[in-house]
PDB file of C-alpha atoms and ligand atoms in Angstrom:
ATOM      1  CA  MET O 857      38.730  -6.424  18.440  1.00  0.00           C
ATOM      2  CA  THR O 858      40.925  -3.933  19.306  1.00  0.00           C
ATOM      3  CA  LYS O 859      43.961  -3.340  16.981  1.00  0.00           C
ATOM      4  CA  THR O 860      47.396  -2.687  18.312  1.00  0.00           C
ATOM      5  CA  PHE O 861      49.235   0.771  17.079  1.00  0.00           C
ATOM      6  CA  VAL O 862      51.157   0.243  13.904  1.00  0.00           C
ATOM      7  CA  GLY O 863      53.603   2.780  12.638  1.00  0.00           C
ATOM      8  CA  GLU O 864      52.111   3.133   9.076  1.00  0.00           C
ATOM      9  CA  ILE O 865      48.365   4.206  10.525  1.00  0.00           C
ATOM     10  CA  GLY O 866      47.889   7.596  10.638  1.00  0.00           C
ATOM     11  CA  PRO O 867      49.089  10.744   8.245  1.00  0.00           C
ATOM     12  CA  LYS O 868      51.941  10.810   6.529  1.00  0.00           C
ATOM     13  CA  PRO O 869      54.098  13.553   7.145  1.00  0.00           C
ATOM     14  CA  LEU O 870      53.930  16.074   4.494  1.00  0.00           C
ATOM     15  CA  PRO O 871      56.483  15.534   1.841  1.00  0.00           C
ATOM     16  CA  GLU O 872      59.354  18.143   2.885  1.00  0.00           C
ATOM     17  CA  LYS O 873      61.153  19.884   0.104  1.00  0.00           C
ATOM     18  CA  THR O 874      63.785  17.478  -0.673  1.00  0.00           C
ATOM     19  CA  ARG O 875      63.061  16.560  -4.149  1.00  0.00           C
ATOM     20  CA  THR O 876      65.834  17.416  -6.337  1.00  0.00           C
ATOM     21  CA  CYS O 877      65.342  18.929  -9.828  1.00  0.00           C
ATOM     22  CA  TRP O 878      66.013  16.328 -12.540  1.00  0.00           C
ATOM     23  CA  SER O 879      67.458  19.381 -14.893  1.00  0.00           C
ATOM     24  CA  CYS O 880      69.408  21.657 -12.574  1.00  0.00           C
ATOM     25  CA  GLY O 881      69.704  19.487  -9.265  1.00  0.00           C
ATOM     26  CA  SER O 882      69.080  21.936  -6.906  1.00  0.00           C
ATOM     27  CA  MET O 883      66.812  21.355  -3.997  1.00  0.00           C
ATOM     28  CA  GLY O 884      63.405  22.187  -3.379  1.00  0.00           C
ATOM     29  CA  ALA O 885      61.531  20.884  -6.546  1.00  0.00           C
ATOM     30  CA  GLU O 886      58.040  20.310  -6.218  1.00  0.00           C
ATOM     31  CA  HIS O 887      55.748  20.525  -9.235  1.00  0.00           C
ATOM     32  CA  PHE O 888      58.107  22.902 -10.613  1.00  0.00           C
ATOM     33  CA  CYS O 889      61.795  23.640  -9.701  1.00  0.00           C
ATOM     34  CA  GLU O 890      61.771  26.608  -7.507  1.00  0.00           C
ATOM     35  CA  SER O 891      65.519  27.352  -9.133  1.00  0.00           C
ATOM     36  CA  CYS O 892      65.199  26.508 -12.723  1.00  0.00           C
ATOM     37  CA  GLY O 893      61.338  26.701 -12.958  1.00  0.00           C
ATOM     38  CA  LYS O 894      61.134  23.254 -14.886  1.00  0.00           C
ATOM     39  CA  VAL O 895      58.108  21.021 -14.623  1.00  0.00           C
ATOM     40  CA  GLN O 896      59.074  18.130 -12.496  1.00  0.00           C
ATOM     41  CA  ALA O 897      57.794  14.229 -12.664  1.00  0.00           C
ATOM     42  CA  PRO O 898      54.447  14.124 -10.597  1.00  0.00           C
ATOM     43  CA  ALA O 899      55.005  12.800  -7.238  1.00  0.00           C
ATOM     44  CA  ALA O 900      53.153   9.948  -5.719  1.00  0.00           C
ATOM     45  CA  VAL O 901      51.066  11.772  -3.500  1.00  0.00           C
ATOM     46  CA  ASP O 902      47.758  11.633  -2.200  1.00  0.00           C
ATOM     47  CA  TYR O 903      45.575  15.029  -3.087  1.00  0.00           C
ATOM     48  CA  PHE O 904      46.271  16.772  -0.298  1.00  0.00           C
ATOM     49  CA  ALA O 905      49.901  16.540  -0.350  1.00  0.00           C
ATOM     50  CA  PHE O 906      49.849  17.608  -3.972  1.00  0.00           C
ATOM     51  CA  PHE O 907      48.384  20.860  -2.813  1.00  0.00           C
ATOM     52  CA  GLY O 908      50.938  21.007   0.212  1.00  0.00           C
ATOM     53  CA  LEU O 909      48.050  20.787   2.518  1.00  0.00           C
ATOM     54  CA  PRO O 910      47.765  18.824   5.879  1.00  0.00           C
ATOM     55  CA  LEU O 911      45.429  15.633   5.826  1.00  0.00           C
ATOM     56  CA  LYS O 912      42.642  18.296   7.681  1.00  0.00           C
ATOM     57  CA  LEU O 913      39.315  18.215   6.366  1.00  0.00           C
ATOM     58  CA  SER O 914      38.514  22.181   7.400  1.00  0.00           C
ATOM     59  CA  LEU O 915      39.723  24.082   4.034  1.00  0.00           C
ATOM     60  CA  ASP O 916      40.188  27.400   3.349  1.00  0.00           C
ATOM     61  CA  ILE O 917      38.707  26.730  -0.220  1.00  0.00           C
ATOM     62  CA  ALA O 918      39.750  30.738  -1.363  1.00  0.00           C
ATOM     63  CA  ALA O 919      43.396  29.595  -0.986  1.00  0.00           C
ATOM     64  CA  LEU O 920      42.792  26.241  -2.547  1.00  0.00           C
ATOM     65  CA  GLU O 921      41.569  28.048  -5.677  1.00  0.00           C
ATOM     66  CA  ARG O 922      44.057  30.237  -5.700  1.00  0.00           C
ATOM     67  CA  ASP O 923      46.526  27.438  -6.067  1.00  0.00           C
ATOM     68  CA  PHE O 924      44.633  25.821  -8.200  1.00  0.00           C
ATOM     69  CA  TYR O 925      44.319  28.774 -11.243  1.00  0.00           C
ATOM     70  CA  GLY O 926      48.081  29.536 -10.171  1.00  0.00           C
ATOM     71  CA  LEU O 927      49.234  25.866 -11.198  1.00  0.00           C
ATOM     72  CA  SER O 928      46.694  25.451 -13.859  1.00  0.00           C
ATOM     73  CA  ARG O 929      47.983  28.558 -15.448  1.00  0.00           C
ATOM     74  CA  ARG O 930      51.710  27.147 -15.256  1.00  0.00           C
ATOM     75  CA  LEU O 931      50.939  23.928 -16.472  1.00  0.00           C
ATOM     76  CA  HIS O 932      49.179  25.059 -19.308  1.00  0.00           C
ATOM     77  CA  PRO O 933      50.057  23.331 -22.766  1.00  0.00           C
ATOM     78  CA  ASP O 934      51.116  26.571 -24.372  1.00  0.00           C
ATOM     79  CA  ARG O 935      53.713  27.364 -21.709  1.00  0.00           C
ATOM     80  CA  SER O 936      55.411  23.918 -22.504  1.00  0.00           C
ATOM     81  CA  ALA O 937      55.032  24.182 -26.219  1.00  0.00           C
ATOM     82  CA  ARG O 938      59.200  24.515 -26.654  1.00  0.00           C
ATOM     83  CA  ALA O 939      59.571  22.116 -24.045  1.00  0.00           C
ATOM     84  CA  SER O 940      60.793  18.492 -24.359  1.00  0.00           C
ATOM     85  CA  ALA O 941      58.150  15.378 -25.087  1.00  0.00           C
ATOM     86  CA  LEU O 942      58.830  14.425 -21.782  1.00  0.00           C
ATOM     87  CA  GLU O 943      58.382  17.784 -20.064  1.00  0.00           C
ATOM     88  CA  GLN O 944      54.989  17.842 -22.155  1.00  0.00           C
ATOM     89  CA  GLU O 945      54.039  14.773 -20.816  1.00  0.00           C
ATOM     90  CA  TRP O 946      54.888  15.334 -17.062  1.00  0.00           C
ATOM     91  CA  SER O 947      52.878  18.715 -17.674  1.00  0.00           C
ATOM     92  CA  LEU O 948      50.096  16.874 -18.602  1.00  0.00           C
ATOM     93  CA  GLU O 949      49.721  14.464 -16.050  1.00  0.00           C
ATOM     94  CA  GLN O 950      50.494  17.037 -13.318  1.00  0.00           C
ATOM     95  CA  SER O 951      47.546  18.862 -14.891  1.00  0.00           C
ATOM     96  CA  ALA O 952      45.385  16.001 -14.799  1.00  0.00           C
ATOM     97  CA  LEU O 953      46.472  15.230 -10.951  1.00  0.00           C
ATOM     98  CA  LEU O 954      45.815  19.241 -10.241  1.00  0.00           C
ATOM     99  CA  ASN O 955      42.035  18.873 -11.742  1.00  0.00           C
ATOM    100  CA  ASP O 956      41.400  15.665  -9.973  1.00  0.00           C
ATOM    101  CA  ALA O 957      42.853  16.539  -6.577  1.00  0.00           C
ATOM    102  CA  TYR O 958      40.777  20.060  -6.964  1.00  0.00           C
ATOM    103  CA  ARG O 959      37.493  19.183  -7.694  1.00  0.00           C
ATOM    104  CA  THR O 960      37.867  16.411  -4.948  1.00  0.00           C
ATOM    105  CA  LEU O 961      38.872  18.642  -2.093  1.00  0.00           C
ATOM    106  CA  ARG O 962      36.721  21.608  -3.114  1.00  0.00           C
ATOM    107  CA  ASP O 963      33.627  19.787  -2.220  1.00  0.00           C
ATOM    108  CA  PRO O 964      32.797  18.864   1.021  1.00  0.00           C
ATOM    109  CA  ILE O 965      31.210  15.479   0.411  1.00  0.00           C
ATOM    110  CA  LYS O 966      33.877  14.332  -2.148  1.00  0.00           C
ATOM    111  CA  ARG O 967      36.717  15.644   0.137  1.00  0.00           C
ATOM    112  CA  THR O 968      35.586  13.501   3.399  1.00  0.00           C
ATOM    113  CA  GLU O 969      35.025  10.529   1.255  1.00  0.00           C
ATOM    114  CA  TYR O 970      38.614  10.695  -0.039  1.00  0.00           C
ATOM    115  CA  LEU O 971      40.049  11.239   3.346  1.00  0.00           C
ATOM    116  CA  LEU O 972      38.162   8.327   4.188  1.00  0.00           C
ATOM    117  CA  LYS O 973      38.975   6.348   1.671  1.00  0.00           C
ATOM    118  CA  LEU O 974      42.902   7.388   2.431  1.00  0.00           C
ATOM    119  CA  GLU O 975      41.913   5.630   5.983  1.00  0.00           C
ATOM    120  CA  GLY O 976      41.005   2.377   4.642  1.00  0.00           C
ATOM    121  CA  VAL O 977      37.244   3.369   4.379  1.00  0.00           C
ATOM    122  CA  ASP O 978      36.130   2.858   0.803  1.00  0.00           C
ATOM    123  CA  LEU O 979      32.337   3.537   1.069  1.00  0.00           C
ATOM    124  CA  ALA O 980      31.525   3.517  -2.978  1.00  0.00           C
ATOM    125  CA  GLU O 981      33.477  -0.113  -2.845  1.00  0.00           C
ATOM    126  CA  GLN O 982      31.394  -1.123   0.327  1.00  0.00           C
ATOM    127  CA  SER O 983      27.898  -0.361  -1.565  1.00  0.00           C
ATOM    128  CA  LYS O 984      28.834  -2.064  -4.563  1.00  0.00           C
ATOM    129  CA  SER O 985      29.888  -5.274  -2.889  1.00  0.00           C
ATOM    130  CA  ALA O 986      26.618  -5.286  -0.793  1.00  0.00           C
ATOM    131  CA  THR O 987      24.596  -4.853  -4.370  1.00  0.00           C
ATOM    132  CA  GLU O 988      26.613  -7.785  -5.610  1.00  0.00           C
ATOM    133  CA  GLN O 989      25.964  -9.794  -2.810  1.00  0.00           C
ATOM    134  CA  ALA O 990      22.338  -9.359  -2.603  1.00  0.00           C
ATOM    135  CA  ARG O 991      22.336 -10.247  -6.441  1.00  0.00           C
ATOM    136  CA  THR O 992      23.965 -13.456  -5.942  1.00  0.00           C
ATOM    137  CA  ALA O 993      21.794 -14.248  -3.286  1.00  0.00           C
ATOM    138  CA  GLY O 994      18.639 -13.356  -5.772  1.00  0.00           C
ATOM    139  CA  GLU O 995      17.401 -10.271  -3.021  1.00  0.00           C
ATOM    140  CA  ILE O 996      17.098  -6.705  -3.200  1.00  0.00           C
ATOM    141  CA  LYS O 997      19.926  -5.058  -1.335  1.00  0.00           C
ATOM    142  CA  LYS O 998      18.432  -4.218   1.966  1.00  0.00           C
ATOM    143  CA  GLN O 999      18.560  -0.826   2.986  1.00  0.00           C
ATOM    144  CA  VAL O1000      19.428  -0.152   6.352  1.00  0.00           C
ATOM    145  CA  VAL O1001      16.929   2.569   7.930  1.00  0.00           C
ATOM    146  CA  PRO O1002      18.888   4.755  10.169  1.00  0.00           C
ATOM    147  CA  ALA O1003      17.680   4.526  13.626  1.00  0.00           C
ATOM    148  CA  ASP O1004      16.381   8.318  13.947  1.00  0.00           C
ATOM    149  CA  LEU O1005      14.242   7.518  11.096  1.00  0.00           C
ATOM    150  CA  LEU O1006      12.538   4.598  11.403  1.00  0.00           C
ATOM    151  CA  GLU O1007       8.965   5.701  12.866  1.00  0.00           C
ATOM    152  CA  GLU O1008       9.428   8.519   9.896  1.00  0.00           C
ATOM    153  CA  VAL O1009      10.218   6.003   7.201  1.00  0.00           C
ATOM    154  CA  PHE O1010       7.297   3.621   8.577  1.00  0.00           C
ATOM    155  CA  GLU O1011       4.896   6.227   8.359  1.00  0.00           C
ATOM    156  CA  LEU O1012       6.025   7.561   4.925  1.00  0.00           C
ATOM    157  CA  ASN O1013       5.815   3.794   3.338  1.00  0.00           C
ATOM    158  CA  LEU O1014       2.428   3.530   4.337  1.00  0.00           C
ATOM    159  CA  GLN O1015       1.299   6.813   2.587  1.00  0.00           C
ATOM    160  CA  LEU O1016       3.030   6.174  -0.383  1.00  0.00           C
ATOM    161  CA  GLU O1017       1.620   2.530  -0.273  1.00  0.00           C
ATOM    162  CA  GLN O1018      -1.444   4.382   0.035  1.00  0.00           C
ATOM    163  CA  LEU O1019      -1.033   6.876  -2.777  1.00  0.00           C
ATOM    164  CA  ARG O1020       0.112   4.341  -5.098  1.00  0.00           C
ATOM    165  CA  GLY O1021      -3.416   2.350  -4.664  1.00  0.00           C
ATOM    166  CA  TYR O1022      -5.025   5.529  -5.216  1.00  0.00           C
ATOM    167  CA  LYS O1023      -3.049   6.450  -8.547  1.00  0.00           C
ATOM    168  CA  LYS O1024      -3.759   2.921  -9.514  1.00  0.00           C
ATOM    169  CA  MET O1025      -7.633   3.186  -9.443  1.00  0.00           C
ATOM    170  CA  GLY O1026      -7.373   6.891 -11.044  1.00  0.00           C
ATOM    171  CA  GLU O1027      -8.213   8.511  -7.671  1.00  0.00           C
ATOM    172  CA  HIS O1028      -7.044  11.456  -6.056  1.00  0.00           C
ATOM    173  CA  ASP O1029      -6.492  11.935  -2.382  1.00  0.00           C
ATOM    174  CA  SER O1030      -4.780  15.620  -1.657  1.00  0.00           C
ATOM    175  CA  SER O1031      -4.452  15.125   2.049  1.00  0.00           C
ATOM    176  CA  VAL O1032      -2.167  11.980   1.419  1.00  0.00           C
ATOM    177  CA  THR O1033      -0.237  13.813  -1.126  1.00  0.00           C
ATOM    178  CA  GLU O1034      -0.125  16.852   1.322  1.00  0.00           C
ATOM    179  CA  GLU O1035       1.368  14.717   4.067  1.00  0.00           C
ATOM    180  CA  ILE O1036       4.097  12.874   1.957  1.00  0.00           C
ATOM    181  CA  ARG O1037       5.207  16.521   0.379  1.00  0.00           C
ATOM    182  CA  ASN O1038       5.349  17.717   4.173  1.00  0.00           C
ATOM    183  CA  HIS O1039       7.410  14.485   5.054  1.00  0.00           C
ATOM    184  CA  LYS O1040       9.719  15.268   1.933  1.00  0.00           C
ATOM    185  CA  ILE O1041      10.102  18.728   3.202  1.00  0.00           C
ATOM    186  CA  ALA O1042      11.409  17.584   6.550  1.00  0.00           C
ATOM    187  CA  LEU O1043      13.853  15.116   5.118  1.00  0.00           C
ATOM    188  CA  GLU O1044      15.132  17.750   2.932  1.00  0.00           C
ATOM    189  CA  THR O1045      15.885  19.739   5.777  1.00  0.00           C
ATOM    190  CA  ARG O1046      17.210  17.059   7.771  1.00  0.00           C
ATOM    191  CA  TYR O1047      19.797  16.419   4.707  1.00  0.00           C
ATOM    192  CA  GLU O1048      20.930  19.667   4.601  1.00  0.00           C
ATOM    193  CA  ALA O1049      21.334  19.414   8.409  1.00  0.00           C
ATOM    194  CA  LEU O1050      23.845  17.061   8.004  1.00  0.00           C
ATOM    195  CA  LEU O1051      26.336  19.164   6.309  1.00  0.00           C
ATOM    196  CA  ASP O1052      26.615  21.113   9.936  1.00  0.00           C
ATOM    197  CA  GLU O1053      27.139  17.700  11.649  1.00  0.00           C
ATOM    198  CA  LEU O1054      29.724  16.941   9.154  1.00  0.00           C
ATOM    199  CA  ARG O1055      31.417  19.982   9.703  1.00  0.00           C
ATOM    200  CA  SER O1056      31.465  19.278  13.670  1.00  0.00           C
ATOM    201  CA  TYR O1057      33.234  15.751  12.841  1.00  0.00           C
ATOM    202  CA  TRP O1058      35.719  17.693  10.675  1.00  0.00           C
ATOM    203  CA  SER O1059      36.829  20.094  13.821  1.00  0.00           C
ATOM    204  CA  GLU O1060      37.000  16.739  15.913  1.00  0.00           C
ATOM    205  CA  TRP O1061      39.155  15.243  13.120  1.00  0.00           C
ATOM    206  CA  ASP O1062      41.432  18.067  12.705  1.00  0.00           C
ATOM    207  CA  THR O1063      42.091  18.342  16.129  1.00  0.00           C
ATOM    208  CA  LEU O1064      43.552  14.805  16.053  1.00  0.00           C
ATOM    209  CA  ILE O1065      45.701  15.141  13.418  1.00  0.00           C
ATOM    210  CA  GLU O1066      47.438  17.699  15.708  1.00  0.00           C
ATOM    211  CA  LYS O1067      47.992  15.310  18.637  1.00  0.00           C
ATOM    212  CA  HIS O1068      50.692  13.259  18.942  1.00  0.00           C
ATOM    213  CA  ARG O1069      49.991   9.656  17.550  1.00  0.00           C
ATOM    214  CA  SER O1070      49.150   7.213  20.559  1.00  0.00           C
ATOM    215  CA  GLU O1071      47.366   4.181  20.443  1.00  0.00           C
ATOM    216  CA  ALA O1072      44.296   6.276  22.121  1.00  0.00           C
ATOM    217  CA  ALA O1073      44.694   8.946  19.493  1.00  0.00           C
ATOM    218  CA  GLU O1074      44.436   6.234  17.147  1.00  0.00           C
ATOM    219  CA  ASN O1075      41.496   4.825  18.358  1.00  0.00           C
ATOM    220  CA  GLU O1076      39.781   8.168  18.767  1.00  0.00           C
ATOM    221  CA  ARG O1077      40.346   9.037  15.023  1.00  0.00           C
ATOM    222  CA  ARG O1078      38.733   5.324  14.278  1.00  0.00           C
ATOM    223  CA  GLN O1079      35.500   6.653  16.093  1.00  0.00           C
ATOM    224  CA  VAL O1080      35.608  10.085  14.204  1.00  0.00           C
ATOM    225  CA  THR O1081      35.877   8.197  11.115  1.00  0.00           C
ATOM    226  CA  ARG O1082      32.748   5.490  12.081  1.00  0.00           C
ATOM    227  CA  LYS O1083      31.051   8.777  12.984  1.00  0.00           C
ATOM    228  CA  MET O1084      31.618  10.100   9.536  1.00  0.00           C
ATOM    229  CA  VAL O1085      30.945   7.055   7.744  1.00  0.00           C
ATOM    230  CA  ASP O1086      27.757   6.361   9.383  1.00  0.00           C
ATOM    231  CA  LEU O1087      26.650   9.958   8.454  1.00  0.00           C
ATOM    232  CA  LEU O1088      27.200   9.706   4.807  1.00  0.00           C
ATOM    233  CA  ASN O1089      25.669   6.561   4.852  1.00  0.00           C
ATOM    234  CA  ARG O1090      22.713   8.575   6.418  1.00  0.00           C
ATOM    235  CA  ARG O1091      22.887  11.059   3.999  1.00  0.00           C
ATOM    236  CA  ASN O1092      22.706   8.389   1.034  1.00  0.00           C
ATOM    237  CA  TYR O1093      19.543   6.919   2.674  1.00  0.00           C
ATOM    238  CA  ILE O1094      17.821  10.302   2.633  1.00  0.00           C
ATOM    239  CA  ARG O1095      18.725  11.065  -0.828  1.00  0.00           C
ATOM    240  CA  ASN O1096      17.335   7.811  -2.119  1.00  0.00           C
ATOM    241  CA  LEU O1097      14.345   7.992   0.010  1.00  0.00           C
ATOM    242  CA  VAL O1098      13.592  11.596  -1.474  1.00  0.00           C
ATOM    243  CA  ARG O1099      13.965  10.222  -5.020  1.00  0.00           C
ATOM    244  CA  ASP O1100      11.658   7.417  -4.578  1.00  0.00           C
ATOM    245  CA  VAL O1101       9.213   9.648  -3.004  1.00  0.00           C
ATOM    246  CA  ASN O1102       9.652  12.122  -6.029  1.00  0.00           C
ATOM    247  CA  ALA O1103       8.658   9.027  -8.002  1.00  0.00           C
ATOM    248  CA  VAL O1104       5.687   8.040  -6.579  1.00  0.00           C
ATOM    249  CA  LEU O1105       4.352  11.948  -6.460  1.00  0.00           C
ATOM    250  CA  GLU O1106       5.260  12.235 -10.205  1.00  0.00           C
ATOM    251  CA  ALA O1107       3.967   9.016 -11.422  1.00  0.00           C
TER     252      ALA O1107
HETATM  253 ZN1   ZN W1495      65.797  22.980 -11.422  1.00  0.00          ZN
END
């Protein structure tokens, strides 16, 4: 099924500095008024826009950090101690938003998940509803094994089964334990490498963001989105698998 291009899909243009200061009426009021310096009511913008950033995934973290600390200082309650109650409330709200936005954007995975959410893909929600469906059906939630891991996971499961058996009988088999440890190291290496793969999708995404919006560009965006979703699912799978392996090794 191909969706037709609709105007609402895609990045919202950055908010122009057209907000008017509630206090002095001058234009160019974002978090603070450029003229009188008074704090403004928080605007309903996404975390990228909060920092005045385009919807791109490759971020200058040092610049983000600088902006964060700069705004943090200006929003500190001590600085609005003599302001009106409403201004103090806005400062608190802006502060909370600032912290959430910063924590989300500085983390590569959280940043990607957040962008996907803006694009209409909520991974946490998907996982929750899959768990819920399995529970209603009285089943254990099925984990889809990533295709490139099928063989390895099959072998690993056999070895884990074996080790569980040995442990139950109070026996010890150092060769199985050794093999499982090697699998674990390979999985952890793969896990780390996924970040590099993710960065390559960021570049694809960032290039698309600059393109003129068209149906073709929208399709490309959806493709990159799918690749990122697939990668994050693979990442979660490996993380859970390593957790299970550790549980058996430490049992
Ligand atoms: Zn003003």
